[in-house]
Amino acid sequence: MYDGIVQDLIDEFGRLPGIGPKSAQRITFHILQTPTFDVARLSELLAEVRERVRFCEVCGNVSEQDRCSICRDPRRNATVICVVEDAKDVAAIERTREFRGLYHVLGGAISPIAGIGPDDLRITQLMQRLADGTVQEVILATNPNLEGEATATYLSRLLRTLEIAVTRLASGLPVGGDLEYADEVTLGRAFEGRRSI
Amino acid sequence: MYDGIVQDLIDEFGRLPGIGPKSAQRITFHILQTPTFDVARLSELLAEVRERVRFCEVCGNVSEQDRCSICRDPRRNATVICVVEDAKDVAAIERTREFRGLYHVLGGAISPIAGIGPDDLRITQLMQRLADGTVQEVILATNPNLEGEATATYLSRLLRTLEIAVTRLASGLPVGGDLEYADEVTLGRAFEGRRSI
């Protein structure tokens, strides 16, 4: 539709997740027409990001060094490991400031439909981390959906043989939510997990 | 939240229009975790786009040459000029395949609130294009909102002194909407039903 590079850039933006053709066009024209937008910086970051970013050799989180900033931090509690599906989940949990232990990123969840089995996840690496007896608790923080639950169940059975406490994040009503709009499963879980106050 | 360049890239994507922090994070991880995504190509296009793209010296449309592909095309009807606010509107009208004339991009619309007056738009250049008597009709295709209507009214008064038919896109366009987002059929109808003002 447009001449050469303008259309090329629109097409390239359109390949990114959540960006449709209209958004891609809007972004491209924003870049063309906004002199204050630092297009060189975005270009350079994109050129470098894959080279500079690796995955932490211990936990699998994103990092610019062999070990990520959390694994390198001596103030973190090395006796608790929180197991998550994805590096994005690490960031989400860090934002809560509730957790001061270490992480283990599985790199996905067990999903027979998507053809992802236990061997495709970083489970062997997790077992190696637990071998020396430092870790006393493993928190299973996989997603509260079918795949995440299956993965948590699989891991809890695997860890049963070790002398380690295995816990799962509580399911229930989202804070700030509305009971009326909660789905049955969530509301059922909230009842199941009710606590004395 | 993330180490160095990952957070830098999330921040940079977050500066683009329509991309919030969550989308920026999703896009960044897509780039990191999808080996098939050609990040080098996106980086190169961004590095080059501002250098390669200029604005057509005749109509103001985006172009990689001094004159855009529409102005260079001898098959286009040089007796009709369609006046639009933005280069994105040219692409939207081209998609309808209803119009075979030339364009004139104003670079915005009259808006006292935003401090944009007639002198900030490419109106002098439009008058120069009309001086030699080739053009017999000017179609005012500014957006059907307050600023676009004000601009159309201003131009229609200015053009009244010339021996040129002045028309305005008519029924079909929802009032208060944005020309860029109109569907092809609606925009095509609007061309068909244009009226003298």
mmCIF file of C-alpha atoms in Angstrom:
data_model
loop_
_atom_site.group_PDB
_atom_site.id
_atom_site.type_symbol
_atom_site.label_atom_id
_atom_site.label_comp_id
_atom_site.label_asym_id
_atom_site.label_seq_id
_atom_site.Cartn_x
_atom_site.Cartn_y
_atom_site.Cartn_z
ATOM 1 C CA MET A 1 0.000 0.000 0.000
ATOM 2 C CA TYR A 2 2.844 2.363 0.864
ATOM 3 C CA ASP A 3 6.125 2.811 -0.972
ATOM 4 C CA GLY A 4 8.949 0.425 -0.051
ATOM 5 C CA ILE A 5 10.381 0.759 3.422
ATOM 6 C CA VAL A 6 7.278 2.280 5.033
ATOM 7 C CA GLN A 7 5.238 -0.795 4.124
ATOM 8 C CA ASP A 8 8.160 -3.069 5.083
ATOM 9 C CA LEU A 9 8.255 -1.524 8.553
ATOM 10 C CA ILE A 10 4.466 -1.778 8.939
ATOM 11 C CA ASP A 11 4.670 -5.467 7.950
ATOM 12 C CA GLU A 12 7.507 -6.104 10.389
ATOM 13 C CA PHE A 13 5.675 -4.450 13.310
ATOM 14 C CA GLY A 14 2.576 -6.434 12.330
ATOM 15 C CA ARG A 15 4.491 -9.663 13.000
ATOM 16 C CA LEU A 16 4.829 -8.788 16.698
ATOM 17 C CA PRO A 17 2.244 -10.262 19.093
ATOM 18 C CA GLY A 18 -0.829 -8.095 19.743
ATOM 19 C CA ILE A 19 -0.060 -5.645 16.928
ATOM 20 C CA GLY A 20 -2.545 -5.677 14.037
ATOM 21 C CA PRO A 21 -2.123 -3.896 10.675
ATOM 22 C CA LYS A 22 -3.742 -0.652 11.911
ATOM 23 C CA SER A 23 -1.571 -0.492 15.027
ATOM 24 C CA ALA A 24 1.508 -1.291 12.937
ATOM 25 C CA GLN A 25 0.656 1.610 10.608
ATOM 26 C CA ARG A 26 0.028 3.952 13.541
ATOM 27 C CA ILE A 27 3.364 3.015 15.135
ATOM 28 C CA THR A 28 5.254 3.442 11.855
ATOM 29 C CA PHE A 29 3.804 6.907 11.245
ATOM 30 C CA HIS A 30 4.478 7.856 14.841
ATOM 31 C CA ILE A 31 8.136 6.994 14.264
ATOM 32 C CA LEU A 32 8.194 8.918 10.968
ATOM 33 C CA GLN A 33 6.406 12.006 12.224
ATOM 34 C CA THR A 34 7.671 12.344 15.810
ATOM 35 C CA PRO A 35 11.162 13.878 15.767
ATOM 36 C CA THR A 36 11.484 13.364 19.543
ATOM 37 C CA PHE A 37 11.111 9.582 19.239
ATOM 38 C CA ASP A 38 14.583 8.049 19.472
ATOM 39 C CA VAL A 39 14.365 5.554 16.628
ATOM 40 C CA ALA A 40 18.145 4.967 16.642
ATOM 41 C CA ARG A 41 17.998 3.779 20.246
ATOM 42 C CA LEU A 42 15.190 1.307 19.524
ATOM 43 C CA SER A 43 17.103 0.066 16.476
ATOM 44 C CA GLU A 44 20.303 -0.430 18.489
ATOM 45 C CA LEU A 45 18.556 -2.191 21.368
ATOM 46 C CA LEU A 46 16.944 -4.594 18.900
ATOM 47 C CA ALA A 47 20.285 -5.237 17.213
ATOM 48 C CA GLU A 48 21.916 -6.081 20.553
ATOM 49 C CA VAL A 49 19.228 -7.690 22.650
ATOM 50 C CA ARG A 50 19.611 -11.276 21.486
ATOM 51 C CA GLU A 51 23.402 -11.156 21.737
ATOM 52 C CA ARG A 52 23.446 -9.641 25.192
ATOM 53 C CA VAL A 53 20.603 -11.554 26.807
ATOM 54 C CA ARG A 54 21.078 -15.153 27.826
ATOM 55 C CA PHE A 55 19.243 -17.313 30.314
ATOM 56 C CA CYS A 56 20.615 -17.736 33.851
ATOM 57 C CA GLU A 57 22.500 -21.045 34.024
ATOM 58 C CA VAL A 58 21.074 -21.689 37.484
ATOM 59 C CA CYS A 59 17.404 -20.682 37.374
ATOM 60 C CA GLY A 60 16.656 -20.014 33.693
ATOM 61 C CA ASN A 61 15.590 -16.388 34.241
ATOM 62 C CA VAL A 62 16.647 -13.783 31.656
ATOM 63 C CA SER A 63 20.048 -12.279 32.420
ATOM 64 C CA GLU A 64 22.940 -10.408 30.843
ATOM 65 C CA GLN A 65 25.422 -12.521 32.806
ATOM 66 C CA ASP A 66 25.852 -16.275 33.306
ATOM 67 C CA ARG A 67 23.855 -15.991 36.516
ATOM 68 C CA CYS A 68 20.907 -13.618 36.905
ATOM 69 C CA SER A 69 20.791 -10.747 39.410
ATOM 70 C CA ILE A 70 18.504 -12.729 41.753
ATOM 71 C CA CYS A 71 20.754 -15.814 41.844
ATOM 72 C CA ARG A 72 23.785 -13.530 42.408
ATOM 73 C CA ASP A 73 22.126 -11.654 45.295
ATOM 74 C CA PRO A 74 23.499 -13.047 48.622
ATOM 75 C CA ARG A 75 20.561 -11.495 50.537
ATOM 76 C CA ARG A 76 18.074 -13.844 48.870
ATOM 77 C CA ASN A 77 16.928 -16.827 50.923
ATOM 78 C CA ALA A 78 18.533 -19.859 49.262
ATOM 79 C CA THR A 79 16.405 -22.350 51.228
ATOM 80 C CA VAL A 80 13.213 -21.590 49.239
ATOM 81 C CA ILE A 81 12.759 -22.037 45.489
ATOM 82 C CA CYS A 82 9.698 -20.758 43.652
ATOM 83 C CA VAL A 83 9.040 -22.758 40.463
ATOM 84 C CA VAL A 84 7.425 -20.773 37.602
ATOM 85 C CA GLU A 85 6.646 -21.477 33.968
ATOM 86 C CA ASP A 86 8.176 -18.374 32.426
ATOM 87 C CA ALA A 87 10.675 -15.553 33.089
ATOM 88 C CA LYS A 88 7.734 -13.107 32.887
ATOM 89 C CA ASP A 89 6.307 -14.813 35.990
ATOM 90 C CA VAL A 90 9.511 -14.014 37.896
ATOM 91 C CA ALA A 91 8.991 -10.315 37.192
ATOM 92 C CA ALA A 92 5.312 -10.538 38.233
ATOM 93 C CA ILE A 93 6.218 -12.151 41.574
ATOM 94 C CA GLU A 94 9.105 -9.702 42.160
ATOM 95 C CA ARG A 95 6.616 -6.848 41.827
ATOM 96 C CA THR A 96 4.670 -8.203 44.820
ATOM 97 C CA ARG A 97 7.805 -7.913 47.070
ATOM 98 C CA GLU A 98 6.336 -10.846 49.019
ATOM 99 C CA PHE A 99 9.008 -13.376 48.116
ATOM 100 C CA ARG A 100 12.719 -13.216 49.024
ATOM 101 C CA GLY A 101 13.808 -16.708 47.945
ATOM 102 C CA LEU A 102 15.155 -17.952 44.611
ATOM 103 C CA TYR A 103 13.376 -19.003 41.420
ATOM 104 C CA HIS A 104 13.382 -21.837 38.935
ATOM 105 C CA VAL A 105 12.000 -21.186 35.448
ATOM 106 C CA LEU A 106 10.644 -24.333 33.799
ATOM 107 C CA GLY A 107 10.317 -22.818 30.330
ATOM 108 C CA GLY A 108 6.665 -23.827 29.924
ATOM 109 C CA ALA A 109 4.146 -26.315 31.296
ATOM 110 C CA ILE A 110 3.228 -29.910 30.539
ATOM 111 C CA SER A 111 0.720 -29.921 27.661
ATOM 112 C CA PRO A 112 -0.067 -33.114 25.753
ATOM 113 C CA ILE A 113 -1.992 -31.063 23.160
ATOM 114 C CA ALA A 114 1.012 -28.818 22.427
ATOM 115 C CA GLY A 115 3.281 -31.874 22.598
ATOM 116 C CA ILE A 116 5.201 -30.580 25.646
ATOM 117 C CA GLY A 117 6.216 -33.306 28.088
ATOM 118 C CA PRO A 118 8.307 -33.230 31.297
ATOM 119 C CA ASP A 119 11.501 -33.761 29.283
ATOM 120 C CA ASP A 120 10.931 -30.455 27.467
ATOM 121 C CA LEU A 121 10.988 -28.520 30.757
ATOM 122 C CA ARG A 122 13.948 -27.644 33.004
ATOM 123 C CA ILE A 123 13.014 -30.341 35.553
ATOM 124 C CA THR A 124 16.361 -32.191 35.588
ATOM 125 C CA GLN A 125 18.054 -28.880 36.444
ATOM 126 C CA LEU A 126 15.567 -28.368 39.291
ATOM 127 C CA MET A 127 16.321 -31.819 40.736
ATOM 128 C CA GLN A 128 20.066 -31.045 40.556
ATOM 129 C CA ARG A 129 19.541 -27.819 42.535
ATOM 130 C CA LEU A 130 17.676 -29.754 45.235
ATOM 131 C CA ALA A 131 20.353 -32.470 45.561
ATOM 132 C CA ASP A 132 22.650 -30.808 48.120
ATOM 133 C CA GLY A 133 19.969 -30.437 50.814
ATOM 134 C CA THR A 134 20.071 -26.599 51.070
ATOM 135 C CA VAL A 135 16.529 -26.114 49.814
ATOM 136 C CA GLN A 136 13.817 -26.750 52.412
ATOM 137 C CA GLU A 137 10.732 -25.584 50.503
ATOM 138 C CA VAL A 138 9.658 -25.644 46.876
ATOM 139 C CA ILE A 139 6.730 -23.366 46.009
ATOM 140 C CA LEU A 140 4.926 -24.500 42.852
ATOM 141 C CA ALA A 141 3.785 -21.261 41.165
ATOM 142 C CA THR A 142 2.785 -22.617 37.768
ATOM 143 C CA ASN A 143 -0.342 -21.035 36.267
ATOM 144 C CA PRO A 144 -3.720 -21.986 37.816
ATOM 145 C CA ASN A 145 -4.941 -23.507 34.536
ATOM 146 C CA LEU A 146 -5.071 -27.044 33.122
ATOM 147 C CA GLU A 147 -1.418 -27.212 32.010
ATOM 148 C CA GLY A 148 -0.106 -25.432 35.098
ATOM 149 C CA GLU A 149 -2.059 -27.722 37.444
ATOM 150 C CA ALA A 150 -0.866 -30.826 35.574
ATOM 151 C CA THR A 151 2.727 -29.610 35.866
ATOM 152 C CA ALA A 152 2.331 -28.860 39.592
ATOM 153 C CA THR A 153 0.833 -32.325 40.183
ATOM 154 C CA TYR A 154 3.649 -33.975 38.252
ATOM 155 C CA LEU A 155 6.323 -32.065 40.200
ATOM 156 C CA SER A 156 4.698 -32.646 43.596
ATOM 157 C CA ARG A 157 4.795 -36.429 42.958
ATOM 158 C CA LEU A 158 8.408 -36.222 41.835
ATOM 159 C CA LEU A 159 9.438 -34.202 44.916
ATOM 160 C CA ARG A 160 7.589 -36.453 47.356
ATOM 161 C CA THR A 161 10.675 -38.700 47.536
ATOM 162 C CA LEU A 162 12.794 -35.820 48.907
ATOM 163 C CA GLU A 163 12.726 -34.354 52.431
ATOM 164 C CA ILE A 164 11.448 -31.009 51.148
ATOM 165 C CA ALA A 165 8.196 -29.142 51.851
ATOM 166 C CA VAL A 166 6.229 -28.684 48.612
ATOM 167 C CA THR A 167 3.602 -25.930 48.501
ATOM 168 C CA ARG A 168 1.276 -24.484 45.884
ATOM 169 C CA LEU A 169 0.114 -20.856 45.528
ATOM 170 C CA ALA A 170 -3.409 -20.395 46.941
ATOM 171 C CA SER A 171 -6.288 -20.258 44.483
ATOM 172 C CA GLY A 172 -9.225 -18.022 45.307
ATOM 173 C CA LEU A 173 -10.968 -14.777 44.588
ATOM 174 C CA PRO A 174 -8.791 -12.054 43.068
ATOM 175 C CA VAL A 175 -8.378 -9.112 45.428
ATOM 176 C CA GLY A 176 -10.459 -6.161 44.288
ATOM 177 C CA GLY A 177 -12.646 -8.514 42.271
ATOM 178 C CA ASP A 178 -16.372 -9.055 42.446
ATOM 179 C CA LEU A 179 -17.762 -12.320 43.871
ATOM 180 C CA GLU A 180 -20.700 -12.111 41.467
ATOM 181 C CA TYR A 181 -18.373 -12.279 38.446
ATOM 182 C CA ALA A 182 -16.075 -15.033 39.713
ATOM 183 C CA ASP A 183 -16.269 -18.293 37.738
ATOM 184 C CA GLU A 184 -17.522 -21.424 39.495
ATOM 185 C CA VAL A 185 -14.129 -23.117 39.718
ATOM 186 C CA THR A 186 -12.482 -20.071 41.307
ATOM 187 C CA LEU A 187 -15.361 -19.587 43.749
ATOM 188 C CA GLY A 188 -15.255 -23.300 44.614
ATOM 189 C CA ARG A 189 -11.520 -23.058 45.300
ATOM 190 C CA ALA A 190 -12.110 -19.987 47.474
ATOM 191 C CA PHE A 191 -14.539 -22.032 49.606
ATOM 192 C CA GLU A 192 -12.200 -25.014 49.777
ATOM 193 C CA GLY A 193 -9.311 -22.832 50.914
ATOM 194 C CA ARG A 194 -11.262 -20.703 53.420
ATOM 195 C CA ARG A 195 -9.347 -19.676 56.520
ATOM 196 C CA SER A 196 -10.249 -18.633 60.095
ATOM 197 C CA ILE A 197 -10.051 -14.918 60.745
ATOM 198 C CA MET B 1 12.222 -4.927 37.002
ATOM 199 C CA TYR B 2 14.424 -6.842 34.531
ATOM 200 C CA ASP B 3 18.193 -6.697 34.100
ATOM 201 C CA GLY B 4 19.563 -3.957 31.839
ATOM 202 C CA ILE B 5 18.755 -4.256 28.146
ATOM 203 C CA VAL B 6 15.568 -6.311 28.569
ATOM 204 C CA GLN B 7 14.001 -3.526 30.653
ATOM 205 C CA ASP B 8 15.435 -0.891 28.285
ATOM 206 C CA LEU B 9 13.738 -2.562 25.334
ATOM 207 C CA ILE B 10 10.440 -2.917 27.242
ATOM 208 C CA ASP B 11 10.614 0.811 28.091
ATOM 209 C CA GLU B 12 11.388 1.745 24.493
ATOM 210 C CA PHE B 13 8.475 -0.300 23.096
ATOM 211 C CA GLY B 14 6.273 1.246 25.791
ATOM 212 C CA ARG B 15 6.920 4.681 24.277
ATOM 213 C CA LEU B 16 5.187 3.681 21.039
ATOM 214 C CA PRO B 17 1.517 4.635 20.661
ATOM 215 C CA GLY B 18 -0.996 2.005 21.801
ATOM 216 C CA ILE B 19 1.607 -0.177 23.545
ATOM 217 C CA GLY B 20 1.271 -0.380 27.338
ATOM 218 C CA PRO B 21 3.812 -1.908 29.741
ATOM 219 C CA LYS B 22 2.263 -5.408 29.511
ATOM 220 C CA SER B 23 2.259 -5.396 25.696
ATOM 221 C CA ALA B 24 5.819 -4.042 25.670
ATOM 222 C CA GLN B 25 6.912 -6.910 27.918
ATOM 223 C CA ARG B 26 5.071 -9.460 25.773
ATOM 224 C CA ILE B 27 6.689 -8.114 22.587
ATOM 225 C CA THR B 28 10.170 -8.098 24.153
ATOM 226 C CA PHE B 29 9.878 -11.713 25.318
ATOM 227 C CA HIS B 30 8.464 -12.723 21.947
ATOM 228 C CA ILE B 31 11.615 -11.285 20.344
ATOM 229 C CA LEU B 32 13.864 -13.016 22.896
ATOM 230 C CA GLN B 33 12.162 -16.394 22.745
ATOM 231 C CA THR B 34 11.161 -16.706 19.080
ATOM 232 C CA PRO B 35 14.208 -17.700 17.008
ATOM 233 C CA THR B 36 12.211 -17.318 13.787
ATOM 234 C CA PHE B 37 11.506 -13.624 14.439
ATOM 235 C CA ASP B 38 13.913 -11.606 12.299
ATOM 236 C CA VAL B 39 15.007 -9.031 14.861
ATOM 237 C CA ALA B 40 17.940 -7.892 12.694
ATOM 238 C CA ARG B 41 15.555 -6.914 9.909
ATOM 239 C CA LEU B 42 13.350 -4.851 12.245
ATOM 240 C CA SER B 43 16.464 -3.196 13.666
ATOM 241 C CA GLU B 44 17.785 -2.328 10.194
ATOM 242 C CA LEU B 45 14.451 -0.988 8.959
ATOM 243 C CA LEU B 46 14.224 1.272 12.007
ATOM 244 C CA ALA B 47 17.782 2.485 11.478
ATOM 245 C CA GLU B 48 17.027 3.391 7.856
ATOM 246 C CA VAL B 49 13.407 4.482 7.776
ATOM 247 C CA ARG B 50 13.860 8.143 8.687
ATOM 248 C CA GLU B 51 16.771 8.564 6.276
ATOM 249 C CA ARG B 52 15.026 6.919 3.370
ATOM 250 C CA VAL B 53 11.549 8.311 3.784
ATOM 251 C CA ARG B 54 10.798 11.882 2.845
ATOM 252 C CA PHE B 55 7.573 13.633 1.970
ATOM 253 C CA CYS B 56 6.537 14.103 -1.680
ATOM 254 C CA GLU B 57 7.451 17.655 -2.741
ATOM 255 C CA VAL B 58 4.191 17.915 -4.693
ATOM 256 C CA CYS B 59 1.488 16.353 -2.528
ATOM 257 C CA GLY B 60 3.141 15.765 0.868
ATOM 258 C CA ASN B 61 2.515 11.989 0.855
ATOM 259 C CA VAL B 62 5.237 9.700 2.210
ATOM 260 C CA SER B 63 7.740 8.700 -0.455
ATOM 261 C CA GLU B 64 11.232 7.360 -0.949
ATOM 262 C CA GLN B 65 11.773 9.733 -3.887
ATOM 263 C CA ASP B 66 11.265 13.484 -4.352
ATOM 264 C CA ARG B 67 7.846 12.761 -5.817
ATOM 265 C CA CYS B 68 5.612 9.957 -4.539
ATOM 266 C CA SER B 69 4.483 6.990 -6.647
ATOM 267 C CA ILE B 70 1.005 8.490 -7.113
ATOM 268 C CA CYS B 71 2.281 11.873 -8.345
ATOM 269 C CA ARG B 72 4.702 10.068 -10.695
ATOM 270 C CA ASP B 73 1.984 7.839 -12.161
ATOM 271 C CA PRO B 74 0.906 9.258 -15.583
ATOM 272 C CA ARG B 75 -2.314 7.203 -15.512
ATOM 273 C CA ARG B 76 -3.666 9.198 -12.564
ATOM 274 C CA ASN B 77 -6.268 11.862 -13.380
ATOM 275 C CA ALA B 78 -4.457 15.174 -12.840
ATOM 276 C CA THR B 79 -7.679 17.208 -13.034
ATOM 277 C CA VAL B 80 -8.925 16.054 -9.616
ATOM 278 C CA ILE B 81 -7.168 16.610 -6.298
ATOM 279 C CA CYS B 82 -8.306 14.954 -3.093
ATOM 280 C CA VAL B 83 -7.277 16.962 -0.034
ATOM 281 C CA VAL B 84 -6.582 14.910 3.110
ATOM 282 C CA GLU B 85 -5.194 15.658 6.548
ATOM 283 C CA ASP B 86 -2.601 12.910 6.752
ATOM 284 C CA ALA B 87 -0.575 10.480 4.612
ATOM 285 C CA LYS B 88 -2.406 7.607 6.364
ATOM 286 C CA ASP B 89 -5.626 8.913 4.776
ATOM 287 C CA VAL B 90 -4.067 8.535 1.298
ATOM 288 C CA ALA B 91 -3.484 4.845 1.972
ATOM 289 C CA ALA B 92 -7.032 4.436 3.303
ATOM 290 C CA ILE B 93 -8.528 6.016 0.143
ATOM 291 C CA GLU B 94 -6.230 4.031 -2.152
ATOM 292 C CA ARG B 95 -7.583 0.830 -0.596
ATOM 293 C CA THR B 96 -11.113 1.720 -1.804
ATOM 294 C CA ARG B 97 -9.895 1.848 -5.458
ATOM 295 C CA GLU B 98 -12.647 4.449 -6.012
ATOM 296 C CA PHE B 99 -10.367 7.370 -6.703
ATOM 297 C CA ARG B 100 -7.923 7.752 -9.590
ATOM 298 C CA GLY B 101 -6.946 11.404 -9.165
ATOM 299 C CA LEU B 102 -4.126 12.991 -7.203
ATOM 300 C CA TYR B 103 -3.837 13.891 -3.514
ATOM 301 C CA HIS B 104 -2.819 16.805 -1.378
ATOM 302 C CA VAL B 105 -1.780 16.114 2.211
ATOM 303 C CA LEU B 106 -2.383 19.110 4.496
ATOM 304 C CA GLY B 107 -0.373 17.735 7.403
ATOM 305 C CA GLY B 108 -3.199 18.166 9.898
ATOM 306 C CA ALA B 109 -6.391 20.162 10.400
ATOM 307 C CA ILE B 110 -7.241 23.601 11.734
ATOM 308 C CA SER B 111 -7.546 23.325 15.509
ATOM 309 C CA PRO B 112 -7.568 26.442 17.702
ATOM 310 C CA ILE B 113 -7.249 24.234 20.805
ATOM 311 C CA ALA B 114 -4.077 22.551 19.533
ATOM 312 C CA GLY B 115 -2.851 25.917 18.232
ATOM 313 C CA ILE B 116 -2.928 24.794 14.578
ATOM 314 C CA GLY B 117 -3.975 27.522 12.154
ATOM 315 C CA PRO B 118 -4.176 27.605 8.322
ATOM 316 C CA ASP B 119 -0.540 28.740 8.117
ATOM 317 C CA ASP B 120 0.583 25.491 9.757
ATOM 318 C CA LEU B 121 -0.992 23.419 6.959
ATOM 319 C CA ARG B 122 0.171 22.916 3.374
ATOM 320 C CA ILE B 123 -2.479 25.309 2.007
ATOM 321 C CA THR B 124 -0.120 27.646 0.107
ATOM 322 C CA GLN B 125 1.266 24.608 -1.748
ATOM 323 C CA LEU B 126 -2.308 23.568 -2.609
ATOM 324 C CA MET B 127 -3.093 27.009 -4.045
ATOM 325 C CA GLN B 128 0.102 26.846 -6.147
ATOM 326 C CA ARG B 129 -0.958 23.491 -7.568
ATOM 327 C CA LEU B 130 -4.323 24.973 -8.574
ATOM 328 C CA ALA B 131 -2.803 28.068 -10.253
ATOM 329 C CA ASP B 132 -2.214 26.660 -13.759
ATOM 330 C CA GLY B 133 -5.869 25.725 -14.374
ATOM 331 C CA THR B 134 -5.339 21.963 -14.853
ATOM 332 C CA VAL B 135 -7.334 20.994 -11.795
ATOM 333 C CA GLN B 136 -11.102 21.073 -12.254
ATOM 334 C CA GLU B 137 -12.240 19.546 -8.985
ATOM 335 C CA VAL B 138 -10.985 19.613 -5.418
ATOM 336 C CA ILE B 139 -12.425 16.952 -3.129
ATOM 337 C CA LEU B 140 -12.196 17.905 0.535
ATOM 338 C CA ALA B 141 -11.599 14.638 2.381
ATOM 339 C CA THR B 142 -10.631 15.974 5.782
ATOM 340 C CA ASN B 143 -11.940 13.973 8.745
ATOM 341 C CA PRO B 144 -15.685 14.230 9.493
ATOM 342 C CA ASN B 145 -15.026 15.697 12.938
ATOM 343 C CA LEU B 146 -14.878 19.249 14.309
ATOM 344 C CA GLU B 147 -11.367 20.092 13.107
ATOM 345 C CA GLY B 148 -11.823 18.409 9.731
ATOM 346 C CA GLU B 149 -15.116 20.206 9.094
ATOM 347 C CA ALA B 150 -13.595 23.552 10.092
ATOM 348 C CA THR B 151 -10.708 22.921 7.699
ATOM 349 C CA ALA B 152 -13.092 21.943 4.881
ATOM 350 C CA THR B 153 -15.175 25.076 5.465
ATOM 351 C CA TYR B 154 -12.065 27.253 5.481
ATOM 352 C CA LEU B 155 -10.782 25.692 2.247
ATOM 353 C CA SER B 156 -14.146 25.846 0.475
ATOM 354 C CA ARG B 157 -14.302 29.610 1.143
ATOM 355 C CA LEU B 158 -10.735 30.051 -0.046
ATOM 356 C CA LEU B 159 -11.382 28.053 -3.233
ATOM 357 C CA ARG B 160 -14.664 29.855 -4.040
ATOM 358 C CA THR B 161 -12.659 32.559 -5.838
ATOM 359 C CA LEU B 162 -11.315 29.996 -8.348
ATOM 360 C CA GLU B 163 -13.175 28.389 -11.263
ATOM 361 C CA ILE B 164 -12.929 24.955 -9.635
ATOM 362 C CA ALA B 165 -15.618 22.575 -8.393
ATOM 363 C CA VAL B 166 -15.217 21.981 -4.678
ATOM 364 C CA THR B 167 -16.788 18.860 -3.202
ATOM 365 C CA ARG B 168 -16.853 17.234 0.202
ATOM 366 C CA LEU B 169 -17.014 13.517 1.002
ATOM 367 C CA ALA B 170 -20.622 12.808 1.874
ATOM 368 C CA SER B 171 -22.910 10.207 3.413
ATOM 369 C CA GLY B 172 -21.389 7.030 4.682
ATOM 370 C CA LEU B 173 -18.807 8.431 7.043
ATOM 371 C CA PRO B 174 -19.964 8.345 10.656
ATOM 372 C CA VAL B 175 -19.778 11.848 12.145
ATOM 373 C CA GLY B 176 -17.256 12.144 14.962
ATOM 374 C CA GLY B 177 -15.236 9.288 13.509
ATOM 375 C CA ASP B 178 -11.801 9.095 12.033
ATOM 376 C CA LEU B 179 -11.295 8.712 8.266
ATOM 377 C CA GLU B 180 -8.277 6.492 8.778
ATOM 378 C CA TYR B 181 -10.406 3.835 10.482
ATOM 379 C CA ALA B 182 -13.346 3.818 8.040
ATOM 380 C CA ASP B 183 -13.961 0.523 6.242
ATOM 381 C CA GLU B 184 -13.471 0.381 2.465
ATOM 382 C CA VAL B 185 -17.167 0.165 1.551
ATOM 383 C CA THR B 186 -18.156 3.128 3.687
ATOM 384 C CA LEU B 187 -15.295 5.188 2.368
ATOM 385 C CA GLY B 188 -16.125 4.145 -1.194
ATOM 386 C CA ARG B 189 -19.772 5.223 -0.713
ATOM 387 C CA ALA B 190 -18.581 8.544 0.588
ATOM 388 C CA PHE B 191 -16.648 9.099 -2.623
ATOM 389 C CA GLU B 192 -19.611 8.149 -4.784
ATOM 390 C CA GLY B 193 -21.960 10.475 -2.901
ATOM 391 C CA ARG B 194 -19.739 13.550 -2.692
ATOM 392 C CA ARG B 195 -21.600 16.863 -3.023
ATOM 393 C CA SER B 196 -20.820 20.483 -3.900
ATOM 394 C CA ILE B 197 -20.418 22.778 -0.930
#
